[in-house]
């Protein structure tokens, strides 16, 4: 049987499916990935832009960059890969989409059960009094201030920060219970997210990887598509529909 046929059959027979996505799924929507050629961390200073220290020492610099990213994400459209995953959710009894992305493109494509491991770019909160809001509008000031006078921050996980415990627990539960686990568009080098596919496979899941490049998962995955997510995912869903 072809790899595509094999994967479609596994999905057909699975009651519980979990998926982990990374920046690669949004690449075809025009959003830059982090690593590799042209990646964000090649062009920008991680220390200044993605650490709590950077945000604290120069909030205007951080927010100018981050507001630019927010606008870029809002200007982007979900691509066929995002849409195929939203379709797949309707075909599977229990489907959990775990994403490292903060762009909300999965939700805009129609995905419902989404766990945002690294937060999202559109919720901002005050680290002093906890006041939070969701905003898709251009920020009234850079940096944005809370009424209490403190600089607000985005509800995203910065380097060296822990992930939300409840979200992480739900993600591991979904991975451990999955019969099929798909790792899509992630370099699989950032932990704890990168443990999820390994943990799923250790608990018996059939592990599928979709990524044009090799990752640490490629050698252990049960099926590998070295292709773009937006090209192969619609084919998988089409095959599954028969
Ligand atoms: P990376 O930039 O590390 O990896 C993106 C992956 O997507 C690479 O392995 C590419 O080969 C692959 N890729 C590129 N185009 C693709 C396409 N069209 N279809 C499928 N795959 C494609 O991004 P992440 O793995 O998401 O964390 O990075 C993980 C975390 O590191 C991010 O969430 C972020 C970053 O630092 C935080 O901000 C906390």
Short mmCIF file of C-alpha atoms and ligand atoms in Angstrom, two decimals:
data_model
loop_
_atom_site.label_atom_id
_atom_site.label_comp_id
_atom_site.label_asym_id
_atom_site.label_seq_id
_atom_site.Cartn_x
_atom_site.Cartn_y
_atom_site.Cartn_z
CA UNK A 1 0.00 0.00 0.00
CA UNK A 2 1.19 3.58 -0.63
CA UNK A 3 2.21 5.74 2.33
CA UNK A 4 -0.82 7.95 1.60
CA UNK A 5 -3.16 4.95 1.60
CA UNK A 6 -1.59 3.59 4.76
CA UNK A 7 -1.93 6.92 6.58
CA UNK A 8 -5.54 7.38 5.42
CA UNK A 9 -6.38 3.90 6.72
CA UNK A 10 -4.79 4.59 10.11
CA UNK A 11 -6.79 7.82 10.40
CA UNK A 12 -9.96 6.06 9.26
CA UNK A 13 -9.63 3.51 12.06
CA UNK A 14 -8.55 5.92 14.78
CA UNK A 15 -10.97 7.25 17.36
CA UNK A 16 -8.43 9.61 18.92
CA UNK A 17 -6.10 11.74 16.85
CA UNK A 18 -3.72 14.44 18.08
CA UNK A 19 -1.73 16.86 15.96
CA UNK A 20 1.20 19.12 16.81
CA UNK A 21 1.83 22.06 14.50
CA UNK A 22 4.64 24.57 14.28
CA UNK A 23 5.56 27.63 12.26
CA UNK A 24 5.88 25.55 9.05
CA UNK A 25 2.11 25.17 8.71
CA UNK A 26 1.78 28.96 8.46
CA UNK A 27 4.74 29.37 6.08
CA UNK A 28 2.43 28.99 3.07
CA UNK A 29 0.34 31.84 4.47
CA UNK A 30 3.44 34.04 4.22
CA UNK A 31 4.42 34.00 7.89
CA UNK A 32 8.15 33.53 8.50
CA UNK A 33 9.35 30.49 10.44
CA UNK A 34 11.87 30.84 13.29
CA UNK A 35 14.78 28.63 12.26
CA UNK A 36 16.56 27.99 9.00
CA UNK A 37 17.25 30.27 6.07
CA UNK A 38 15.37 33.57 6.30
CA UNK A 39 13.95 32.51 9.70
CA UNK A 40 13.11 35.14 12.32
CA UNK A 41 15.98 34.17 14.59
CA UNK A 42 18.46 34.70 11.77
CA UNK A 43 17.25 38.28 11.22
CA UNK A 44 16.37 39.39 14.73
CA UNK A 45 17.99 39.36 18.14
CA UNK A 46 16.28 36.64 20.17
CA UNK A 47 17.71 38.06 23.39
CA UNK A 48 16.02 41.44 22.84
CA UNK A 49 12.76 40.26 21.33
CA UNK A 50 11.83 36.96 22.85
CA UNK A 51 12.97 37.04 26.45
CA UNK A 52 11.35 38.59 29.53
CA UNK A 53 14.61 40.55 30.00
CA UNK A 54 14.33 42.08 26.52
CA UNK A 55 10.72 43.10 27.09
CA UNK A 56 11.61 44.68 30.43
CA UNK A 57 14.72 46.53 29.31
CA UNK A 58 13.29 48.02 26.10
CA UNK A 59 9.49 47.63 25.93
CA UNK A 60 9.10 50.09 23.02
CA UNK A 61 11.57 48.12 20.87
CA UNK A 62 9.89 44.83 21.77
CA UNK A 63 6.37 46.14 21.09
CA UNK A 64 7.26 47.83 17.82
CA UNK A 65 8.46 44.48 16.53
CA UNK A 66 5.62 42.51 18.09
CA UNK A 67 2.90 44.86 16.81
CA UNK A 68 4.40 44.45 13.33
CA UNK A 69 4.09 40.67 13.71
CA UNK A 70 0.49 40.99 14.92
CA UNK A 71 -0.40 43.05 11.84
CA UNK A 72 1.37 40.52 9.60
CA UNK A 73 -0.59 37.64 11.16
CA UNK A 74 -3.91 39.46 10.79
CA UNK A 75 -3.10 40.28 7.17
CA UNK A 76 -2.41 36.61 6.42
CA UNK A 77 -5.06 34.07 5.42
CA UNK A 78 -5.33 30.42 6.50
CA UNK A 79 -3.90 28.15 3.77
CA UNK A 80 -5.05 24.73 2.49
CA UNK A 81 -3.04 23.01 5.27
CA UNK A 82 -4.95 24.85 8.03
CA UNK A 83 -8.24 24.19 6.25
CA UNK A 84 -7.52 20.48 5.79
CA UNK A 85 -6.89 20.11 9.54
CA UNK A 86 -10.22 21.81 10.27
CA UNK A 87 -11.87 19.28 7.91
CA UNK A 88 -10.02 16.38 9.52
CA UNK A 89 -11.39 17.40 12.92
CA UNK A 90 -14.93 16.83 11.60
CA UNK A 91 -14.04 13.30 10.44
CA UNK A 92 -12.50 12.06 13.68
CA UNK A 93 -14.35 11.22 16.90
CA UNK A 94 -11.83 12.91 19.20
CA UNK A 95 -9.39 15.37 17.68
CA UNK A 96 -6.93 17.63 19.49
CA UNK A 97 -4.89 20.22 17.66
CA UNK A 98 -1.89 21.31 19.69
CA UNK A 99 -0.14 24.30 18.18
CA UNK A 100 3.04 26.17 19.00
CA UNK A 101 1.82 29.01 16.79
CA UNK A 102 0.46 32.25 18.17
CA UNK A 103 -1.17 33.44 14.94
CA UNK A 104 -4.71 32.05 15.41
CA UNK A 105 -4.79 30.85 11.80
CA UNK A 106 -6.05 27.39 12.86
CA UNK A 107 -9.09 28.93 14.54
CA UNK A 108 -9.69 31.22 11.57
CA UNK A 109 -9.66 28.12 9.32
CA UNK A 110 -12.40 26.55 11.49
CA UNK A 111 -10.49 24.32 13.91
CA UNK A 112 -12.33 24.04 17.23
CA UNK A 113 -10.36 21.99 19.72
CA UNK A 114 -7.10 23.94 19.71
CA UNK A 115 -4.52 24.03 22.50
CA UNK A 116 -2.23 27.05 22.17
CA UNK A 117 0.96 25.81 23.83
CA UNK A 118 2.83 29.11 23.42
CA UNK A 119 -0.15 31.43 23.93
CA UNK A 120 -1.48 33.81 21.29
CA UNK A 121 -0.54 37.23 19.95
CA UNK A 122 -3.94 38.80 20.44
CA UNK A 123 -4.40 38.55 24.19
CA UNK A 124 -2.43 41.10 26.18
CA UNK A 125 -2.26 41.44 29.94
CA UNK A 126 -0.86 43.56 32.72
CA UNK A 127 1.85 41.71 34.66
CA UNK A 128 1.18 43.97 37.68
CA UNK A 129 -2.57 43.70 38.25
CA UNK A 130 -3.47 40.86 35.89
CA UNK A 131 -5.94 42.86 33.77
CA UNK A 132 -6.26 41.22 30.36
CA UNK A 133 -7.94 41.92 27.07
CA UNK A 134 -8.20 40.44 23.60
CA UNK A 135 -7.52 42.92 20.81
CA UNK A 136 -7.19 42.63 17.07
CA UNK A 137 -7.04 46.40 16.55
CA UNK A 138 -3.82 48.39 16.18
CA UNK A 139 -2.56 49.15 19.68
CA UNK A 140 -3.36 52.66 20.94
CA UNK A 141 0.26 53.15 22.02
CA UNK A 142 3.63 51.44 21.74
CA UNK A 143 4.20 50.04 24.27
CA UNK A 144 0.62 49.56 25.47
CA UNK A 145 -0.07 50.62 29.06
CA UNK A 146 -2.51 49.30 31.61
CA UNK A 147 -4.69 51.79 33.50
CA UNK A 148 -2.46 51.12 36.50
CA UNK A 149 0.49 52.55 34.56
CA UNK A 150 2.42 49.31 33.97
CA UNK A 151 3.52 48.17 30.50
CA UNK A 152 1.24 45.40 29.20
CA UNK A 153 2.67 42.23 27.68
CA UNK A 154 1.38 39.70 25.17
CA UNK A 155 0.05 36.39 26.45
CA UNK A 156 2.80 34.46 24.71
CA UNK A 157 5.51 32.26 26.13
CA UNK A 158 8.90 33.94 25.86
CA UNK A 159 12.19 32.05 26.03
CA UNK A 160 13.00 30.77 29.53
CA UNK A 161 9.36 31.07 30.62
CA UNK A 162 7.26 28.08 31.66
CA UNK A 163 4.23 27.00 29.62
CA UNK A 164 0.72 27.22 31.02
CA UNK A 165 0.42 24.11 33.20
CA UNK A 166 -3.19 23.25 32.36
CA UNK A 167 -2.63 23.57 28.61
CA UNK A 168 0.52 21.46 28.81
CA UNK A 169 -1.27 18.79 30.85
CA UNK A 170 -4.12 18.63 28.29
CA UNK A 171 -1.60 18.39 25.46
CA UNK A 172 0.23 15.46 27.08
CA UNK A 173 -3.05 13.72 27.84
CA UNK A 174 -4.13 14.04 24.20
CA UNK A 175 -0.73 12.78 23.01
CA UNK A 176 -0.70 9.81 25.39
CA UNK A 177 -4.22 8.76 24.37
CA UNK A 178 -3.82 9.29 20.63
CA UNK A 179 -3.90 6.34 18.25
CA UNK A 180 -2.50 8.55 15.51
CA UNK A 181 -0.23 11.54 16.15
CA UNK A 182 0.79 13.97 13.42
CA UNK A 183 3.77 16.34 13.74
CA UNK A 184 3.43 19.05 11.12
CA UNK A 185 5.73 21.96 10.23
CA UNK A 186 7.81 21.93 13.37
CA UNK A 187 11.57 21.57 13.69
CA UNK A 188 10.83 19.49 16.82
CA UNK A 189 13.72 20.97 18.78
CA UNK A 190 11.87 23.19 21.26
CA UNK A 191 10.82 21.48 24.48
CA UNK A 192 8.48 20.53 26.04
CA UNK A 193 6.48 20.57 22.75
CA UNK A 194 9.02 18.26 21.11
CA UNK A 195 8.35 15.55 23.73
CA UNK A 196 4.72 15.22 22.60
CA UNK A 197 5.25 13.15 19.41
CA UNK A 198 7.78 10.93 21.19
CA UNK A 199 5.46 10.42 24.13
CA UNK A 200 2.55 9.64 21.81
CA UNK A 201 4.56 7.00 19.94
CA UNK A 202 5.83 5.51 23.20
CA UNK A 203 2.19 5.03 24.18
CA UNK A 204 1.41 3.22 20.94
CA UNK A 205 0.43 5.99 18.52
CA UNK A 206 1.20 5.73 14.82
CA UNK A 207 3.47 8.74 14.27
CA UNK A 208 3.24 10.75 11.06
CA UNK A 209 5.58 13.62 10.19
CA UNK A 210 4.94 16.28 7.55
CA UNK A 211 7.94 18.53 6.90
CA UNK A 212 9.97 19.19 3.74
CA UNK A 213 13.13 19.09 5.88
CA UNK A 214 14.56 16.39 8.09
CA UNK A 215 14.04 16.77 11.85
CA UNK A 216 14.98 14.65 14.90
CA UNK A 217 11.60 12.91 14.41
CA UNK A 218 12.16 11.85 10.81
CA UNK A 219 14.12 8.72 11.72
CA UNK A 220 11.58 7.46 14.25
CA UNK A 221 8.29 8.41 12.54
CA UNK A 222 6.13 5.58 11.17
CA UNK A 223 5.25 7.59 8.06
CA UNK A 224 7.01 10.66 6.68
CA UNK A 225 5.87 13.10 4.01
CA UNK A 226 8.79 15.34 3.05
CA UNK A 227 6.38 17.82 1.51
CA UNK A 228 4.66 21.11 2.22
CA UNK A 229 1.74 20.81 4.61
CA UNK A 230 -0.55 22.78 2.29
CA UNK A 231 0.08 20.27 -0.48
CA UNK A 232 -0.14 16.92 1.31
CA UNK A 233 -2.79 17.57 3.99
CA UNK A 234 -5.66 18.19 1.51
CA UNK A 235 -4.65 14.94 -0.26
CA UNK A 236 -4.76 13.00 3.01
CA UNK A 237 -8.23 14.35 3.83
CA UNK A 238 -9.45 13.63 0.28
CA UNK A 239 -8.18 10.04 0.51
CA UNK A 240 -9.78 9.63 3.92
CA UNK A 241 -13.12 10.72 2.53
CA UNK A 242 -12.63 7.98 -0.07
P1 LIG B 1 10.78 26.39 13.35
O1 LIG B 1 11.05 27.65 12.61
O2 LIG B 1 11.82 25.93 14.31
O3 LIG B 1 10.54 25.20 12.33
C1 LIG B 1 9.66 25.31 11.26
C2 LIG B 1 9.65 23.99 10.52
O4 LIG B 1 8.68 24.07 9.48
C3 LIG B 1 10.98 23.63 9.85
O5 LIG B 1 11.35 22.31 10.26
C4 LIG B 1 10.68 23.68 8.35
O6 LIG B 1 11.38 22.70 7.61
C5 LIG B 1 9.18 23.40 8.34
N1 LIG B 1 8.44 23.93 7.17
C6 LIG B 1 8.72 25.03 6.43
N2 LIG B 1 7.79 25.20 5.47
C7 LIG B 1 6.89 24.18 5.60
C8 LIG B 1 5.68 23.81 4.93
N3 LIG B 1 5.22 24.51 3.90
N4 LIG B 1 5.02 22.71 5.36
C9 LIG B 1 5.50 21.98 6.40
N5 LIG B 1 6.62 22.29 7.08
C10 LIG B 1 7.31 23.38 6.69
O7 LIG B 1 9.35 26.56 14.04
P2 LIG B 1 8.72 25.76 15.27
O8 LIG B 1 9.09 24.33 15.24
O9 LIG B 1 7.30 26.12 15.30
O10 LIG B 1 8.65 29.44 20.42
O11 LIG B 1 9.47 26.46 16.48
C11 LIG B 1 9.11 26.12 17.78
C12 LIG B 1 9.16 27.32 18.67
O12 LIG B 1 10.43 27.98 18.56
C13 LIG B 1 8.17 28.42 18.33
O13 LIG B 1 6.88 28.19 18.83
C14 LIG B 1 8.79 29.61 19.00
C15 LIG B 1 10.22 29.41 18.57
O14 LIG B 1 11.18 29.99 19.37
C16 LIG B 1 8.34 30.49 21.19
O15 LIG B 1 8.21 31.61 20.74
C17 LIG B 1 8.18 30.14 22.63
#
